[in-house]
Structures are given as C-alpha cells and as structure tokens.
Coordinates of C-alpha atoms in Angstrom, one line a residue:
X25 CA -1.1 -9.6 18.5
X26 CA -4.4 -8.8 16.6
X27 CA -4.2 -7.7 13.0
X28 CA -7.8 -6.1 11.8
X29 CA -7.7 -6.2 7.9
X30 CA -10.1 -6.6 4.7
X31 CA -8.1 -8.8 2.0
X32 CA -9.4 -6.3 -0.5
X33 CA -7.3 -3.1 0.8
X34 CA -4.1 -2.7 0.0
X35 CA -3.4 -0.7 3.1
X36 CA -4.0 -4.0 5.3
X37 CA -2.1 -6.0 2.8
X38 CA 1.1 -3.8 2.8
X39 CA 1.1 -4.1 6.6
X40 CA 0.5 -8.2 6.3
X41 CA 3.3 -8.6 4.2
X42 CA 5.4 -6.1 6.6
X43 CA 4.5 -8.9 9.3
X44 CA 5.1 -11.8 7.1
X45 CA 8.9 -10.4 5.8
X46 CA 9.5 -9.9 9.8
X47 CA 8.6 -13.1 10.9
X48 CA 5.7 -11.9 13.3
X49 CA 2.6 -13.8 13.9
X50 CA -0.1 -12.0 13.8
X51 CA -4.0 -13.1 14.2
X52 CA -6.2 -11.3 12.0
X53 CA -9.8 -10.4 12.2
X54 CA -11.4 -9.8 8.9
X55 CA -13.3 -6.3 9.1
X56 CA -16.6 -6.6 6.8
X57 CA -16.3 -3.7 5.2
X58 CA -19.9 -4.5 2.7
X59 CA -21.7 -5.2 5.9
X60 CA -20.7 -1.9 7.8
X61 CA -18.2 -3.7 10.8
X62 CA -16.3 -0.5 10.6
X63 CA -18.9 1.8 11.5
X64 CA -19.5 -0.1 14.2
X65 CA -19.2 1.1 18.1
X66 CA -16.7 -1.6 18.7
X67 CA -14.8 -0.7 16.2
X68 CA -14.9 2.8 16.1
X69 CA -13.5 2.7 19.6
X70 CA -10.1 0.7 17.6
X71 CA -10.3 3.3 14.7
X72 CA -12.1 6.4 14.9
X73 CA -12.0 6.9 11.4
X74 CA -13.4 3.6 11.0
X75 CA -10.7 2.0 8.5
X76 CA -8.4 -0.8 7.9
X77 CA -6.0 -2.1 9.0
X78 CA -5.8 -1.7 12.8
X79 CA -3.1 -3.8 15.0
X80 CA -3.7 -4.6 18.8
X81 CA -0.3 -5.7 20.9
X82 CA -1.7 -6.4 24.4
X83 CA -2.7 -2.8 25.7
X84 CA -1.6 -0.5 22.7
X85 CA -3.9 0.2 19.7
X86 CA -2.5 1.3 16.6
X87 CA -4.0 2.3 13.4
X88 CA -2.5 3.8 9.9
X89 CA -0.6 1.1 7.7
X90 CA 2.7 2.8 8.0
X91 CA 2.9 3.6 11.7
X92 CA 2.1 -0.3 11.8
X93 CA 5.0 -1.1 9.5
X94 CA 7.2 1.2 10.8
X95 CA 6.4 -0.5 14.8
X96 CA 6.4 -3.9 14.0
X97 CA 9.7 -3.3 11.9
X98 CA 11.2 -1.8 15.2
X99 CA 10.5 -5.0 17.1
X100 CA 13.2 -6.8 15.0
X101 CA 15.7 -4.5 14.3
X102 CA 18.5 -5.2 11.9
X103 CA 16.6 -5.3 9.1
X104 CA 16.6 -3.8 5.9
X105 CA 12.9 -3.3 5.8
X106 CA 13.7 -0.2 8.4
X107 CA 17.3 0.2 8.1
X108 CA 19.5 1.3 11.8
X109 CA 21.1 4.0 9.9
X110 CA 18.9 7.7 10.2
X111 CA 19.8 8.7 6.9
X112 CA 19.0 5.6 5.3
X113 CA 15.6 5.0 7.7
X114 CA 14.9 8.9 6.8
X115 CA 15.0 8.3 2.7
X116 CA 12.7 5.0 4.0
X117 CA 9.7 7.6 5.6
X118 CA 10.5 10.1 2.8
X119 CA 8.9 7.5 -0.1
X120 CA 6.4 6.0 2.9
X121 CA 5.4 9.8 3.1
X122 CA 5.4 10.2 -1.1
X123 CA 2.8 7.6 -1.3
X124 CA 0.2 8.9 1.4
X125 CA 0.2 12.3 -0.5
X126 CA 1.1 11.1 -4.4
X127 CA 1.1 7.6 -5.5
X128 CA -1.4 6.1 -3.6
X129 CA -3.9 9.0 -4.0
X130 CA -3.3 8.8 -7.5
X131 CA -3.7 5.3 -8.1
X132 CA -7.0 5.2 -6.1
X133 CA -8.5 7.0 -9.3
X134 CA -7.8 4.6 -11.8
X135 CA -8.8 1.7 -9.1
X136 CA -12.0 3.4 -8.4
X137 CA -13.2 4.8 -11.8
X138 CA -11.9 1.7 -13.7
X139 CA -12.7 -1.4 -10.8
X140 CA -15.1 -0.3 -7.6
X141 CA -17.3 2.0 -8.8
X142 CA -18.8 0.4 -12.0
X143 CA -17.9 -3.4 -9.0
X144 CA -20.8 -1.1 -6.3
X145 CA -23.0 0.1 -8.9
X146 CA -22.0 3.5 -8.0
X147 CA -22.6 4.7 -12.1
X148 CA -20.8 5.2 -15.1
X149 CA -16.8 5.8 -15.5
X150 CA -15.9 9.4 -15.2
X151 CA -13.8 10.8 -18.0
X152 CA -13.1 13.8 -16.6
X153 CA -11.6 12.2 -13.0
X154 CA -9.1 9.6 -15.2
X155 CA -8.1 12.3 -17.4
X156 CA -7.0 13.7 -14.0
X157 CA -6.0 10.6 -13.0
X158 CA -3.6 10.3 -16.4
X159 CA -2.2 13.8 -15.6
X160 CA -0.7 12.7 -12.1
X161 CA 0.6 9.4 -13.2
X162 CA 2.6 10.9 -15.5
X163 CA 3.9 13.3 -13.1
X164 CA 4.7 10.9 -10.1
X165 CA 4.9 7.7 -12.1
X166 CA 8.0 9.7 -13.4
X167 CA 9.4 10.7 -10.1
X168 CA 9.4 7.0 -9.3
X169 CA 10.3 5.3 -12.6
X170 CA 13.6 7.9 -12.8
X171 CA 14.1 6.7 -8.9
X172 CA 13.8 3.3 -9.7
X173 CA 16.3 3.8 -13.0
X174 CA 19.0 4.1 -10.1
X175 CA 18.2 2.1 -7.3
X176 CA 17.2 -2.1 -7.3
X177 CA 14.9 -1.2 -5.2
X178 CA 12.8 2.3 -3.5
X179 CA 15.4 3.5 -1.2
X180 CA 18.3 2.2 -2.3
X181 CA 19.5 -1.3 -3.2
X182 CA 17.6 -3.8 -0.7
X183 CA 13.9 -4.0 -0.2
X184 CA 12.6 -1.7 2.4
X185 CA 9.4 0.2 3.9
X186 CA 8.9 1.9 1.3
X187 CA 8.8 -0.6 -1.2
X188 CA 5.7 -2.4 0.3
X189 CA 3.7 1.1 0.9
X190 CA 4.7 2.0 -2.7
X191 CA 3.4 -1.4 -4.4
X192 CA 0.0 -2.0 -2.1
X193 CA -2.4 -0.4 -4.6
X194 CA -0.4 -2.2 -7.7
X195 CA -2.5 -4.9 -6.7
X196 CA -5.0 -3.5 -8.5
X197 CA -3.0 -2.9 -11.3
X198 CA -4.8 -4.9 -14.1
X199 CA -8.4 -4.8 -12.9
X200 CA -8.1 -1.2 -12.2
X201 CA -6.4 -0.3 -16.1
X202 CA -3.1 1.3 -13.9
X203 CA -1.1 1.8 -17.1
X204 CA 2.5 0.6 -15.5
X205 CA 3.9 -0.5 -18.4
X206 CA 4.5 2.8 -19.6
X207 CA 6.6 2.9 -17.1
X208 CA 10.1 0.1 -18.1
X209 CA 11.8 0.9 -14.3
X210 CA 8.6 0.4 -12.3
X211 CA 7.5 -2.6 -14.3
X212 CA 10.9 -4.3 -13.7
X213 CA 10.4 -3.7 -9.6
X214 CA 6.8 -4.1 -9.3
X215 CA 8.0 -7.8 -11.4
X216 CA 10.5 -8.6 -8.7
X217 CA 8.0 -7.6 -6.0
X218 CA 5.5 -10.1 -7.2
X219 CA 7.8 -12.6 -6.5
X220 CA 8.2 -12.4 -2.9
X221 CA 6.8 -15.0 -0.6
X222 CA 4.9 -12.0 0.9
X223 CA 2.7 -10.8 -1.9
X224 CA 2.0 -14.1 -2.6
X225 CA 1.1 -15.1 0.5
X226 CA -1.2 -11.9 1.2
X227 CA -3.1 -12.3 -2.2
X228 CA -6.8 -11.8 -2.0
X229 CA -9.4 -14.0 -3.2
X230 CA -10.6 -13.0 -6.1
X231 CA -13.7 -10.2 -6.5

C-alpha cells in the first residue's frame, strides 16, 4: 500500500494519522508540490485533479482524504474511528461532510492570507477576504464549539472520523492567526488531539 502525500497538507496528514490510529502500514511517496510532481502525466493518471493525498492498494487507486479514511477504516472494523453502528457511522460522514463544505473552506482563508500567500510571494494580506474569513468562523466555529460543549469528542464520546478531518487544517492554527481560542470547547478538543501519538507522529518539518 502506497500513500502519496506532501507533509505540508493537512489533507494527506488527516489520512496519515487515519493509517497510523489503524495500525496500517503504509509507504508514502512525497509529491513535490513547489516543483510541479502533481501536474505531472504520471501523476495525473493517479489524480486527475492533480492533488494530495492519493492511496494505491495493489490494483485500486483512490483519491480524496475522506474516501481514504473512510476505506482504510473499513479494513479493521471494530473501531471507533468508523463506528459498526449506521447511525453512529452516519453522524461520523455528517461532520466529515461539514468540513469539505464549512470548516475546512473557512479555515483555508486565514491559512492562506495569514501563512502561504505572503510564504509564495503571492502579495500583500487581503483585508477584505479575512474579514470574510472572520464572518464564517464565527458562524461554523460556533456550530462546532456548541457541538463540542456536549460531546468529548465530534461525534459523540470517542475519537472518530470526523475528528481527524475536522482538526487537519488546525495545524496551521498559529502560523496561519486561526483565532481558536475564542472558542473554550474547540480549544479543549483540539488540546487533547494534540496529544495523540498520531499528530505527533504526522508533524511536518517546519516551513
């Protein structure tokens, strides 16, 4: 099993530390991402879309981080990561789902504006995009802080799924000026998250 990552996405990382909870070995490839390896012919025929992270088991090609999670997490069922039950494994793709169209889309402006674009030399910070930026944070940082005022953890009361797509871009969190500590409930999880074997196993080098 092939895992093609960058250390610098949080996509590939949530998927790496989906493979480390599991217990799956996994090789990885490291896509250059600077030099153009994912616009590459190769590549492209892995990834159309010409992103990280892609897995390869044997024949079967799969790319998006949560479709990864959730098929590695169906090799070694019993865990809580993806939970048997389809209520509780639905509540787990409901948050994996919230972050593709809220958090993670919302985060990506502060981690941008704040970290990669002044980091490329891609100009100056633009007010106008964090204010934006501010506005949704509020909003969803809300949604997930009140979640996280009733649950240990995402989905309930053991660490799931959702907990790793949810915390990926948090990596960023200092560099990129994400103000979580607004936010008491998140700050408490995102604490106990940093604690895991996992995200410290999976932490980048620094840029």
């Amino acid at each position: 099993m092939k895992l093609y990552i960058h250390p610098a996405s949080p996509n590939a990382r949530k998927v790496a530390m989906a493979a480390a909870i599991l217990g799956i070995p996994a090789e990885t490839q490291a896509v250059d991402l600077m030099a153009g390896d994912q616009r590459k012919p190769a590549y492209l025929a892995l990834n159309p879309n010409g992103m990280v992270p892609v897995l390869q088991d044997g024949d079967f090609t799969l790319s998006e981080s949560n479709a990864i999670m959730q098929y590695l997490a169906g090799k070694k069922p019993g865990t809580t990561l993806w939970p048997a039950d389809e209520r509780a494994r639905a509540r787990v793709s409901q948050w994996m789902c919230w972050d593709l169209a809220h958090w993670s889309p919302t985060l990506g402006i502060f981690v941008w504006e704040n970290m990669f674009k002044p980091l490329l030399g891609r100009g100056s910070t633009d007010p106008a995009a964090l204010q934006q930026g501010e506005e949704k944070l509020k909003r969803f940082g809300g949604v997930l802080d009140d979640q996280l005022g009733r649950t240990a953890y995402v989905a309930g009361d053991a660490l799931t799924l959702a907990d790793l797509s949810i915390c990926s871009f948090l990596m960023f969190a200092r560099p990129g000026k994400i103000p979580v500590e607004r936010f008491p409930n998140i700050s408490r999880w995102f604490a106990k998250i940093e604690q895991l074997p996992a995200w410290k196993a999976t932490q980048p080098p620094p840029i």
